Coordinates of C-alpha atoms in Angstrom, one line a residue:
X1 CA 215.2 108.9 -48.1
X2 CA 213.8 106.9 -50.6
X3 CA 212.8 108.3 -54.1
X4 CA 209.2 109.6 -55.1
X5 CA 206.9 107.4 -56.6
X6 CA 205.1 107.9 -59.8
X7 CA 202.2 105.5 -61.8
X8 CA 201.5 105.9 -65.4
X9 CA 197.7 105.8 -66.4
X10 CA 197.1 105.6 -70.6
X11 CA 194.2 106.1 -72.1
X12 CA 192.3 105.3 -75.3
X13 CA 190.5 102.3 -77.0
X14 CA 193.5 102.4 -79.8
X15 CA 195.9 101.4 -77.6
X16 CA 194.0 98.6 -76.3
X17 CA 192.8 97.3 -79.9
X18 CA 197.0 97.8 -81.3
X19 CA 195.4 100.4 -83.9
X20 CA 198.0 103.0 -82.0
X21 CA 201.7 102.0 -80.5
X22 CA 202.1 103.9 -77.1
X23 CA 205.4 105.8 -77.2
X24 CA 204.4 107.9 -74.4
X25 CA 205.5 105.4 -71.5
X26 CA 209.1 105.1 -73.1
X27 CA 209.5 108.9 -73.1
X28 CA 208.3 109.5 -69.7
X29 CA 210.2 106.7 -68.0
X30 CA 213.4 107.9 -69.0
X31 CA 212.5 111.9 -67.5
X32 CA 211.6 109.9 -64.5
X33 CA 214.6 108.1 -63.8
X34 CA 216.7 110.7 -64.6
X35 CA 214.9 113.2 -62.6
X36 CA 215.1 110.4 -59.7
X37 CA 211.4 109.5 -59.4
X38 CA 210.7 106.0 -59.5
X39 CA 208.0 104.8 -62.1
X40 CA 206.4 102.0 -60.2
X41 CA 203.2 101.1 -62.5
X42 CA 201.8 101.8 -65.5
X43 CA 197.9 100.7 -66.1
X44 CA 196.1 101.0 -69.8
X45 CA 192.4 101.6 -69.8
X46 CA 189.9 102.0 -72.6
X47 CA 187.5 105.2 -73.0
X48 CA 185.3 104.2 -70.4
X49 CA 184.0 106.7 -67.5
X50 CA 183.8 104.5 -64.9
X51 CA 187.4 102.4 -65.4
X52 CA 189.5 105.6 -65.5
X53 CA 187.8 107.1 -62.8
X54 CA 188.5 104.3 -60.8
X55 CA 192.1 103.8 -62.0
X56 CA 192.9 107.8 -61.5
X57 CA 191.6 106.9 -57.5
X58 CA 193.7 103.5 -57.0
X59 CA 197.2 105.2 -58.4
X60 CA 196.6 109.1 -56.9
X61 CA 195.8 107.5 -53.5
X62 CA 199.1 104.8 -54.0
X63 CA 202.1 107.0 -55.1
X64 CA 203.6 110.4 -55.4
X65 CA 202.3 111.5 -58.9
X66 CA 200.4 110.0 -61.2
X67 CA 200.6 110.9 -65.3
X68 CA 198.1 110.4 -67.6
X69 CA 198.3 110.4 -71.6
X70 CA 194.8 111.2 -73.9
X71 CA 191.2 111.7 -74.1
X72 CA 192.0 115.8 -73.3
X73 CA 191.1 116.8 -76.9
X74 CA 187.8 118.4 -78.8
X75 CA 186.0 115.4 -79.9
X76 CA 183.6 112.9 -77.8
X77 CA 185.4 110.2 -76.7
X78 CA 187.9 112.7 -75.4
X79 CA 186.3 112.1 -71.6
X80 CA 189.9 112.0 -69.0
X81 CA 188.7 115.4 -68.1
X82 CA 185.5 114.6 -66.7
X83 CA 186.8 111.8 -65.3
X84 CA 189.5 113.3 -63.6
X85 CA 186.8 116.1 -61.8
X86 CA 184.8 113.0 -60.9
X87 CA 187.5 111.4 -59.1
X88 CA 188.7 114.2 -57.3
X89 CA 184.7 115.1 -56.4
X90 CA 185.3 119.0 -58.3
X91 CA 183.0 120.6 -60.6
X92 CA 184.2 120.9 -64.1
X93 CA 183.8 123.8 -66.9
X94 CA 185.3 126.3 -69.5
X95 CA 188.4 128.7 -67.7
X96 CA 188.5 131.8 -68.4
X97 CA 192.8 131.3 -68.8
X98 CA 192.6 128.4 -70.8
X99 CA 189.9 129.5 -72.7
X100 CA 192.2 133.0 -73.9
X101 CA 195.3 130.5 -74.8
X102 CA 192.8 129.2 -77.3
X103 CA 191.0 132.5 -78.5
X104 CA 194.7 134.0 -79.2
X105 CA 195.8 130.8 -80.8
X106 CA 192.9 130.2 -83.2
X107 CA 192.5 133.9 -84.3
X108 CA 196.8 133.5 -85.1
X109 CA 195.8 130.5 -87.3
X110 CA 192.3 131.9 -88.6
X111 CA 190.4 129.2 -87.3
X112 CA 187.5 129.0 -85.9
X113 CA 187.3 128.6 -81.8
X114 CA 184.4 125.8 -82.1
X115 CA 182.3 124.8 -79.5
X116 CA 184.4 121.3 -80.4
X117 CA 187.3 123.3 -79.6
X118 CA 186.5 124.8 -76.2
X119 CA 186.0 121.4 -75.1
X120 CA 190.0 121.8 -74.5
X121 CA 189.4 125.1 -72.3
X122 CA 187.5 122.3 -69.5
X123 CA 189.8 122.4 -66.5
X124 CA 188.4 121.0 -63.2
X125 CA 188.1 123.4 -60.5
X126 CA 191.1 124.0 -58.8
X127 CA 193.3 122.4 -61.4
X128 CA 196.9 124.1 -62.1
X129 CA 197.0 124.1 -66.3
X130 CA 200.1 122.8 -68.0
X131 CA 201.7 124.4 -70.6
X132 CA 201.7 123.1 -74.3
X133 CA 204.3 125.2 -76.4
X134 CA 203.4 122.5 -79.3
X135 CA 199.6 122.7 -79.9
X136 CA 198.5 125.5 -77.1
X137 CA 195.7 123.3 -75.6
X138 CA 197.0 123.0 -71.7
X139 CA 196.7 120.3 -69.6
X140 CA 196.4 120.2 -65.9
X141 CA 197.3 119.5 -62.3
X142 CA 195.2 118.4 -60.0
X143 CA 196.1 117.0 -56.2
X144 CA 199.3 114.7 -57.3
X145 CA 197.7 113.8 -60.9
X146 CA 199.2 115.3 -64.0
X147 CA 196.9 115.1 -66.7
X148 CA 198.6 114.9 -70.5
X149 CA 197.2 115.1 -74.0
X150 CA 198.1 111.8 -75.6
X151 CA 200.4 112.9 -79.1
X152 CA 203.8 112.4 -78.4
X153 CA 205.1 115.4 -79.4
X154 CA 202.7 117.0 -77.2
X155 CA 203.4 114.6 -74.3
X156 CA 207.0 115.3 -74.2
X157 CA 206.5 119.2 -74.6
X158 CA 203.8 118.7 -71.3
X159 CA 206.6 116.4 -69.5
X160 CA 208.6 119.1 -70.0
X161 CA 206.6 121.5 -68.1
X162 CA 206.0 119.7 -65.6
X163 CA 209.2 118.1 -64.1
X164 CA 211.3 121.1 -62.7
X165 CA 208.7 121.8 -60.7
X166 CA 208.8 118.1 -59.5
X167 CA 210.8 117.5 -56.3
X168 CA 213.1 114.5 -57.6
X169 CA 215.6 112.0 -55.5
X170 CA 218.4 110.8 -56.9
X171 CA 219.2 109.5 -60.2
X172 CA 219.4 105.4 -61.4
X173 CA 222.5 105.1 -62.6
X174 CA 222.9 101.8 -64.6
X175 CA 225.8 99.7 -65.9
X176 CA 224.8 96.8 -68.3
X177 CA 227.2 93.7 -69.5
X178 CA 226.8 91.6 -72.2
X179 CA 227.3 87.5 -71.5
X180 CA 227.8 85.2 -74.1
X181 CA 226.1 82.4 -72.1
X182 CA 222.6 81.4 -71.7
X183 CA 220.5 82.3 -68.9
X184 CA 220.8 79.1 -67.2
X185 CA 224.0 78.7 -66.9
X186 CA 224.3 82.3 -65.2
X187 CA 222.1 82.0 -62.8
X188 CA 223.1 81.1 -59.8
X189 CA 225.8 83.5 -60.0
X190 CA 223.2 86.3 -60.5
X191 CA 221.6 84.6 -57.9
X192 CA 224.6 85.2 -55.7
X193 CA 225.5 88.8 -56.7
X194 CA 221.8 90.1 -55.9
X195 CA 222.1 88.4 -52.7
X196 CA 225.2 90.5 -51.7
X197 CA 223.8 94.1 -53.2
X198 CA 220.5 94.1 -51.9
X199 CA 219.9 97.8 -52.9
X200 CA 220.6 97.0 -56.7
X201 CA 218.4 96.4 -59.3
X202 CA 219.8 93.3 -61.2
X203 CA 217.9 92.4 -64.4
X204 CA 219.2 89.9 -67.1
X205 CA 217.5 89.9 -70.9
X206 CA 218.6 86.9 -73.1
X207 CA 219.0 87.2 -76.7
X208 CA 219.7 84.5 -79.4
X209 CA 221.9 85.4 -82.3
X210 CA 223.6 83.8 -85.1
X211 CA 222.5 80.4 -82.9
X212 CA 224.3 81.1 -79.9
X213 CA 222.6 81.8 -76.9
X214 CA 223.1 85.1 -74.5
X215 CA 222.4 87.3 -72.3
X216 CA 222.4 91.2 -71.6
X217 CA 223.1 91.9 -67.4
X218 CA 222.0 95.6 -66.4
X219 CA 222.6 96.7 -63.1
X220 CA 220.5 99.6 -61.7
X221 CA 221.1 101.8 -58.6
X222 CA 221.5 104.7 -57.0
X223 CA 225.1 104.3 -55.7
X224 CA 227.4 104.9 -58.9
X225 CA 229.7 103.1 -56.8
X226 CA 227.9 100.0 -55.9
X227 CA 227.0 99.9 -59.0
X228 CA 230.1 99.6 -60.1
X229 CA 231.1 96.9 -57.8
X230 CA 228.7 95.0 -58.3
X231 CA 229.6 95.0 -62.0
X232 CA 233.0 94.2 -60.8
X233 CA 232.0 91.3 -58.8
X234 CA 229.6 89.7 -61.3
X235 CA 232.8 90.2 -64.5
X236 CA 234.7 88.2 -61.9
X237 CA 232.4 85.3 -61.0
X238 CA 231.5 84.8 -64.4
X239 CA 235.0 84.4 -65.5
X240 CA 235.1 81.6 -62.6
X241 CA 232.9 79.6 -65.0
X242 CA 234.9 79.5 -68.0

């Protein structure tokens, strides 16, 4: 059986204008691939209603899960929630749960539960809330759409919540070989080697240094053994061309 799918939404004008660097997609494709869900797309959209709503419908209706990063927090360009209830046609408002995760957390702190604040108790109807050991606000689940606050620390924590409940497949495994040759002159044998192991991933990532010209091969799969082979194989043609 092939692995489950998963699509990456991020949201937020500051990624977009390079005021913030996303960190968020880094962290999440290596859970994924360990966990043995394959991260098949990842789409950035501004803070505009009508662009995430349609992105949430494109990726929910095209792969296993979809993750989303931002706009879940107390001020008013923090809109994913909304969005995400008008995607999935569901009326929106305070829950009682989330709300009392924020109560007990502010009155710990002695801060104030805002009207600002409670914006972060609005969980679509029928939404499953994910924990956030990190800042207490939750997130949620709704249909296949996992919806994430966009901090990293509070990502990751979210991530964490989230995956064992995830059915996963099984693991990439990945093998990578440095070659002291340029691109060009490798390949037609990488031509060669992904023709044999069609189930591998074969990606090759030049690099210039100290004015010599190279390349870095990884080899992705499933199969630690074919893997391996192919690894094997590819050592061997290359040292046909020296």
């Amino acid at each position: 059986m092939p692995n489950p799918t998963a699509a990456m939404l991020v949201i937020g004008d500051e990624i977009l204008s390079g005021r913030t660097r996303d960190a968020n997609l880094y962290h999440l494709a290596g859970q994924l691939t360990a966990r043995g869900i394959d991260l098949k797309e990842v789409r950035v959209v501004s803070d505009d209603a009508p662009a995430i709503v349609a992105a949430v419908k494109a990726l929910s209706a095209g792969f296993d899960h979809v993750f989303t990063s931002g706009g879940i927090g107390p001020t008013h360009d923090d809109i994913t929630a909304d969005c995400i209830a008008e995607a999935f046609d569901t009326p929106i408002g305070i829950r009682d749960d989330a709300r009392a995760l924020l109560a007990a957390h502010y009155e710990r702190t002695g801060r104030e539960l805002n009207a600002a604040r409670l914006r972060m108790a609005r969980i679509p109807d029928g939404a499953a809330l994910i924990d956030n050991p990190v800042s207490v606000a939750p997130g949620f689940t709704i249909g296949n759409v996992h919806v994430m606050a966009g901090v990293p620390s509070v990502f990751e924590a979210m991530v964490a919540s989230v995956l064992p409940g995830l059915t996963g497949g099984a693991p990439l495994i990945s093998e990578s070989l440095r070659v002291d040759k340029g691109e060009g002159d490798i390949a037609e044998t990488l031509t060669s080697i992904s023709t044999t192991y069609t189930d591998l991933s074969i990606g090759c990532y030049p690099f210039q240094e100290n004015g010599r010209y190279g390349a870095n091969v990884v080899l992705r799969g499933s199969d630690p053994a074919r893997v391996t082979a192919a690894r094997t194989a590819l050592v061997r043609a290359l040292e046909a061309l020296a």
